[in-house]
XYZ file of C-alpha atoms in Angstrom:
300
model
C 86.785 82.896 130.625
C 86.074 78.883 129.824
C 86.529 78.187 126.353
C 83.732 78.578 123.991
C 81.846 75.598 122.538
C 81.347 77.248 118.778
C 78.720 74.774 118.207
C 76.313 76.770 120.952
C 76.961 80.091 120.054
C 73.907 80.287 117.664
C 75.746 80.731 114.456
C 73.329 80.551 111.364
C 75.126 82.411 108.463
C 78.422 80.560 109.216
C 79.917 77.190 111.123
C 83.037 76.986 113.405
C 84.402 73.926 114.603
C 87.873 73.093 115.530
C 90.376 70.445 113.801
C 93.032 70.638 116.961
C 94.986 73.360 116.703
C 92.806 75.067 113.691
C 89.899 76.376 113.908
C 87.665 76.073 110.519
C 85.287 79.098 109.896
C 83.163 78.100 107.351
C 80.463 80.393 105.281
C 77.206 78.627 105.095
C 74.789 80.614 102.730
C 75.585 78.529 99.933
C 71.788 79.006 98.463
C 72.636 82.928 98.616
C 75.820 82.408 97.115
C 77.384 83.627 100.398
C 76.643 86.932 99.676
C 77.769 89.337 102.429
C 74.633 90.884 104.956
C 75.186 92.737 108.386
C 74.335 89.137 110.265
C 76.992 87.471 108.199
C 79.145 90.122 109.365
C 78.332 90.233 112.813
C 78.939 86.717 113.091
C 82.356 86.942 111.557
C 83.412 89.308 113.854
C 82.345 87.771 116.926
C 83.932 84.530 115.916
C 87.365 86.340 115.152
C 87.347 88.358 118.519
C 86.986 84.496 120.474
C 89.177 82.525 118.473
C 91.923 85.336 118.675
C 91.521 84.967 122.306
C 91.273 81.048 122.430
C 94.282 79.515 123.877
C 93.599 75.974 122.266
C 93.672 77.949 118.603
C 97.094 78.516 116.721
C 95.574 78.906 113.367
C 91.945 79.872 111.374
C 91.282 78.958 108.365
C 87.855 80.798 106.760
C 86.626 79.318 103.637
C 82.988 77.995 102.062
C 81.815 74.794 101.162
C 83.401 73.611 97.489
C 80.136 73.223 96.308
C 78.241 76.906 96.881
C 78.024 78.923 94.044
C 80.597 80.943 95.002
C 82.742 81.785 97.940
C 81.727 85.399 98.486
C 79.700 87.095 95.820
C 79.887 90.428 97.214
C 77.416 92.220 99.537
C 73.774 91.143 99.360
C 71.911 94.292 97.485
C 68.124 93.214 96.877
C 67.561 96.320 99.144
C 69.692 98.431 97.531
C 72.638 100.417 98.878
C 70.177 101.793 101.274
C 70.044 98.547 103.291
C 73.361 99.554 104.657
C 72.076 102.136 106.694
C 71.466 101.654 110.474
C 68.622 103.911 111.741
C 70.100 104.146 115.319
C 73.617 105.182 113.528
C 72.322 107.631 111.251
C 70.641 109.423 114.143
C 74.325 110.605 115.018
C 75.149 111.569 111.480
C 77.093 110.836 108.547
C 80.423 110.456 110.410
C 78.714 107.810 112.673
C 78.527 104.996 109.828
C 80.869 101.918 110.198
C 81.059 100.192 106.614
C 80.264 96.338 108.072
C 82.841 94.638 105.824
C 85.529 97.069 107.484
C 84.566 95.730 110.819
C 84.992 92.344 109.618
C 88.599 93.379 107.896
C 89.755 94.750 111.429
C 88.388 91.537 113.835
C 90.518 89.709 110.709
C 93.335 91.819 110.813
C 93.673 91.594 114.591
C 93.283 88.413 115.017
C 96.932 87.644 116.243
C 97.151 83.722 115.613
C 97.745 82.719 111.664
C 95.089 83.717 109.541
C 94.408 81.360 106.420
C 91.482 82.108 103.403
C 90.727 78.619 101.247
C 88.789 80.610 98.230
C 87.350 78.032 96.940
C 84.939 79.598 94.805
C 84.177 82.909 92.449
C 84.602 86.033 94.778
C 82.607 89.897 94.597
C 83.722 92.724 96.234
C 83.759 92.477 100.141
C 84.357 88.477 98.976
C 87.807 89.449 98.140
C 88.565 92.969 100.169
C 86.565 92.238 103.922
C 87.340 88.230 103.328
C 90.791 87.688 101.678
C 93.050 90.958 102.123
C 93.039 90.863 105.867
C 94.533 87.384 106.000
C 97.797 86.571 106.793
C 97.821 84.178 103.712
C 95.841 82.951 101.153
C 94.576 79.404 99.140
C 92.782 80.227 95.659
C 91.089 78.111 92.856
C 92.523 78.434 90.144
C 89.234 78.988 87.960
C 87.937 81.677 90.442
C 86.156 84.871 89.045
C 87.660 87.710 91.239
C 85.592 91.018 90.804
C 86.529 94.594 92.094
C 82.917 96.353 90.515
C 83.242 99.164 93.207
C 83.434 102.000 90.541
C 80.751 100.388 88.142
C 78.583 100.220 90.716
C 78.446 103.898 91.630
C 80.112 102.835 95.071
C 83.708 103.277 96.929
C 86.475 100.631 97.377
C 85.562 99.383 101.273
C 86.885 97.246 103.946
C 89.496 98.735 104.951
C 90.846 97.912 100.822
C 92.182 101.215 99.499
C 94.417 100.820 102.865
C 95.444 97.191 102.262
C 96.035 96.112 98.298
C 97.920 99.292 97.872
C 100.295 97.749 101.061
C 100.217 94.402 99.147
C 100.476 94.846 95.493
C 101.541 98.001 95.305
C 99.738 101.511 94.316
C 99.845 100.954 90.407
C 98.496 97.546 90.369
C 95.841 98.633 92.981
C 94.604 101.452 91.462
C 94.412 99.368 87.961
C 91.985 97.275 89.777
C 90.058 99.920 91.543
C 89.589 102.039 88.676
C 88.706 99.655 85.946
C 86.827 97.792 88.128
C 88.382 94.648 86.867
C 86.878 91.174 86.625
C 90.516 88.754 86.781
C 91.367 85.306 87.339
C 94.509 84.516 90.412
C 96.604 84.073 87.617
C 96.476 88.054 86.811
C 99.280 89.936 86.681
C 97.571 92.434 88.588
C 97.398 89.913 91.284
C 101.321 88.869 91.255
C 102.326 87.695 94.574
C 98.965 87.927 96.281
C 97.747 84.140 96.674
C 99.958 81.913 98.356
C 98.930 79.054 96.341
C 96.874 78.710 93.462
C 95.043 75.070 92.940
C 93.764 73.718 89.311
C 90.137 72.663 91.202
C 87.881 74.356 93.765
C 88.158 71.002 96.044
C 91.731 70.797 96.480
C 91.713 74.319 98.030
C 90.184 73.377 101.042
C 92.548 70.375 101.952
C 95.636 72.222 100.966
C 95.240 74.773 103.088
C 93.874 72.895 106.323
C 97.173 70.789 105.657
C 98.989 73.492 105.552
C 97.265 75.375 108.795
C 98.219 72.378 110.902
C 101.875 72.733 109.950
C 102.107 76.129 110.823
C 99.900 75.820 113.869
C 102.302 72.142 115.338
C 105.808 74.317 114.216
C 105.617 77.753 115.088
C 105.365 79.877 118.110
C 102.127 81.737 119.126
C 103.638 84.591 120.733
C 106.815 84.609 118.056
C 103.545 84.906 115.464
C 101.583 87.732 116.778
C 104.778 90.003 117.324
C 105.905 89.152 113.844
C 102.663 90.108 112.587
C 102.668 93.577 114.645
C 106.027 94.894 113.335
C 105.203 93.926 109.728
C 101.866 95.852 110.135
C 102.641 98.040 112.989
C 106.191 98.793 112.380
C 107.812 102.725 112.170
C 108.291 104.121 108.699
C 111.872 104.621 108.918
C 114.501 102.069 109.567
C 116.185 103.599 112.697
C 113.053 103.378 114.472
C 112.523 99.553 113.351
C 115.660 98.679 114.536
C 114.801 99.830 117.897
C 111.539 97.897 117.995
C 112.797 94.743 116.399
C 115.644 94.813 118.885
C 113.380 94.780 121.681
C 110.676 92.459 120.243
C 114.361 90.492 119.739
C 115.716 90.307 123.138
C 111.718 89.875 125.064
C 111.285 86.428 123.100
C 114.905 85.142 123.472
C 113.996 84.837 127.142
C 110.490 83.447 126.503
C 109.990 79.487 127.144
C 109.372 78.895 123.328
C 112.697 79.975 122.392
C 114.747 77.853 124.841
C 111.834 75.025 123.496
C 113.164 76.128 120.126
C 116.899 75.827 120.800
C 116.604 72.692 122.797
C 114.498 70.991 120.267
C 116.786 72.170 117.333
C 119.949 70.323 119.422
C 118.249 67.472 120.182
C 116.984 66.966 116.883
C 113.119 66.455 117.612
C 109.703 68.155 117.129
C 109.057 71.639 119.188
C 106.308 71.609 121.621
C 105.358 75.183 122.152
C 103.881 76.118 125.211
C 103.666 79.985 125.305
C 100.897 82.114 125.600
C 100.316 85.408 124.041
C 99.173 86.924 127.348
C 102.984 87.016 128.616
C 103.934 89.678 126.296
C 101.972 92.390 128.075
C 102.341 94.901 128.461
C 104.509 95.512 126.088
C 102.361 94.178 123.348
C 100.777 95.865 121.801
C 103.470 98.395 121.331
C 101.218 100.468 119.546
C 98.400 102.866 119.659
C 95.054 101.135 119.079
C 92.684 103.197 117.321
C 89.228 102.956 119.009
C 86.571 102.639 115.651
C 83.231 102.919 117.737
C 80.564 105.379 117.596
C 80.668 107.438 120.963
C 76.834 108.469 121.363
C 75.831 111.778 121.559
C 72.031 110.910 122.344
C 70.212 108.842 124.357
């Protein structure tokens, strides 16, 4: 597969371009305040599925231009809740629906190079569950509005959420959010530990966090990255079993060409230039099951 020129692809709800190593995802319905529809979506995940297959990408940063409205707020509901229906999908049934921000969580989630959110804005619903929990780290302003108005809206926690704040704040401060359907600023308790960084202005968030992408992405390994990144999320839930994992993940790098790079750039005291590709870990890697989320039609 030649490498994709993100410029062609036909993107309308959001722009891709790549700064070297990092590839900026940027959302571009500033005039809807970026709220969330099914093309935004679709978009999203296509551009996660290439760039977590790009060789030339280490790192993806998603944010919105400093100057929208907002970064995210929250799925687009002049249709109502009834716009989230797909016709085809419903012919199958209930159990057939795929929430759309969930599908954007997962491409997030699996994306194995670093993933990076610059909130640079006020952030709704899917803006904060389907655009900032499924990132690897995350860049807020420090003035942002950050709404979870699932229950006052007569609606479920989605994207994949009641699975991931729970595994990131812990069950107490999730369900505090969930239930009261909280409106907080980063600085919230509730929030402890979630952002990475918070910045006093909406256009510092941006810069920091590009700066910080091309550290990461000119420093660190890309296969050493997406194995970390499976046994944090993909680990065994006892330690005997981790042990045996880590061990192996262990002993399958320490004879990869990044870590005699690493060792031999560490001795002679000079930058690393990491070569590796994730494609050398199969087929060990994934070590896990993957679950298969699509719809297997029962109709023509």
């Amino acid at each position: 597969m030649s490498a994709p020129n993100y410029a062609n692809l036909g993107f309308t709800a959001i722009r891709v371009h790549l700064d070297g190593p990092v590839a900026v995802v940027t959302l571009a319905r500033s005039k809807q305040r970026n709220t969330f529809t099914d093309a935004l979506a679709a978009e999203l995940v296509k551009a996660f599925d290439l760039l977590d297959k790009d060789d030339r990408v280490r790192a993806v940063v998603l944010t919105a231009e400093h100057t929208a409205p907002a970064f995210c707020s929250g799925a687009e509901l002049s249709a109502g809740w009834e716009g989230i229906q797909d016709p085809e999908t419903e012919k199958e049934g209930e159990h057939a629906h795929r929430d759309s921000g969930g599908q954007v969580t997962l491409s997030i989630f699996r994306c194995r190079k670093i993933t990076i959110v610059a909130v640079n804005g006020h952030a709704v619903g899917v803006g904060i569950t389907g655009l900032q929990l499924p990132a690897d780290i995350r860049f807020v302003w420090g003035g942002a509005k950050l709404a979870f108005p699932f229950v006052r809206r007569g609606i479920a926690p989605e994207a994949c959420s009641s699975y991931l704040l729970p595994r990131l704040l812990g069950h107490s401060r999730a369900l505090s959010l969930f239930i009261t359907g909280a409106t907080v600023s980063p600085n919230s308790p509730l929030l402890s530990g979630l952002y990475h960084s918070i910045l006093p202005t909406r256009e510092e968030v941006f810069p920091a966090a590009l700066a910080f992408a091309q550290e990461l992405a000119a420093n660190t390994s890309q296969t050493t990255i997406a194995v970390t990144k499976g046994l944090v999320w993909h680990g065994y839930d006892n330690i005997e079993e981790q042990h045996i994992v880590d061990s192996r993940a262990i002993r399958i790098l320490a004879l990869s060409p990044d870590a005699n790079e690493g060792a031999l750039a560490f001795k002679q005291r000079r930058p690393v230039k990491f070569t590796d590709k994730i494609e050398r870990l199969a087929p060990w890697f994934p070590w896990w099951r993957e679950v298969n989320t699509n719809v297997r039609k029962s109709k023509l």
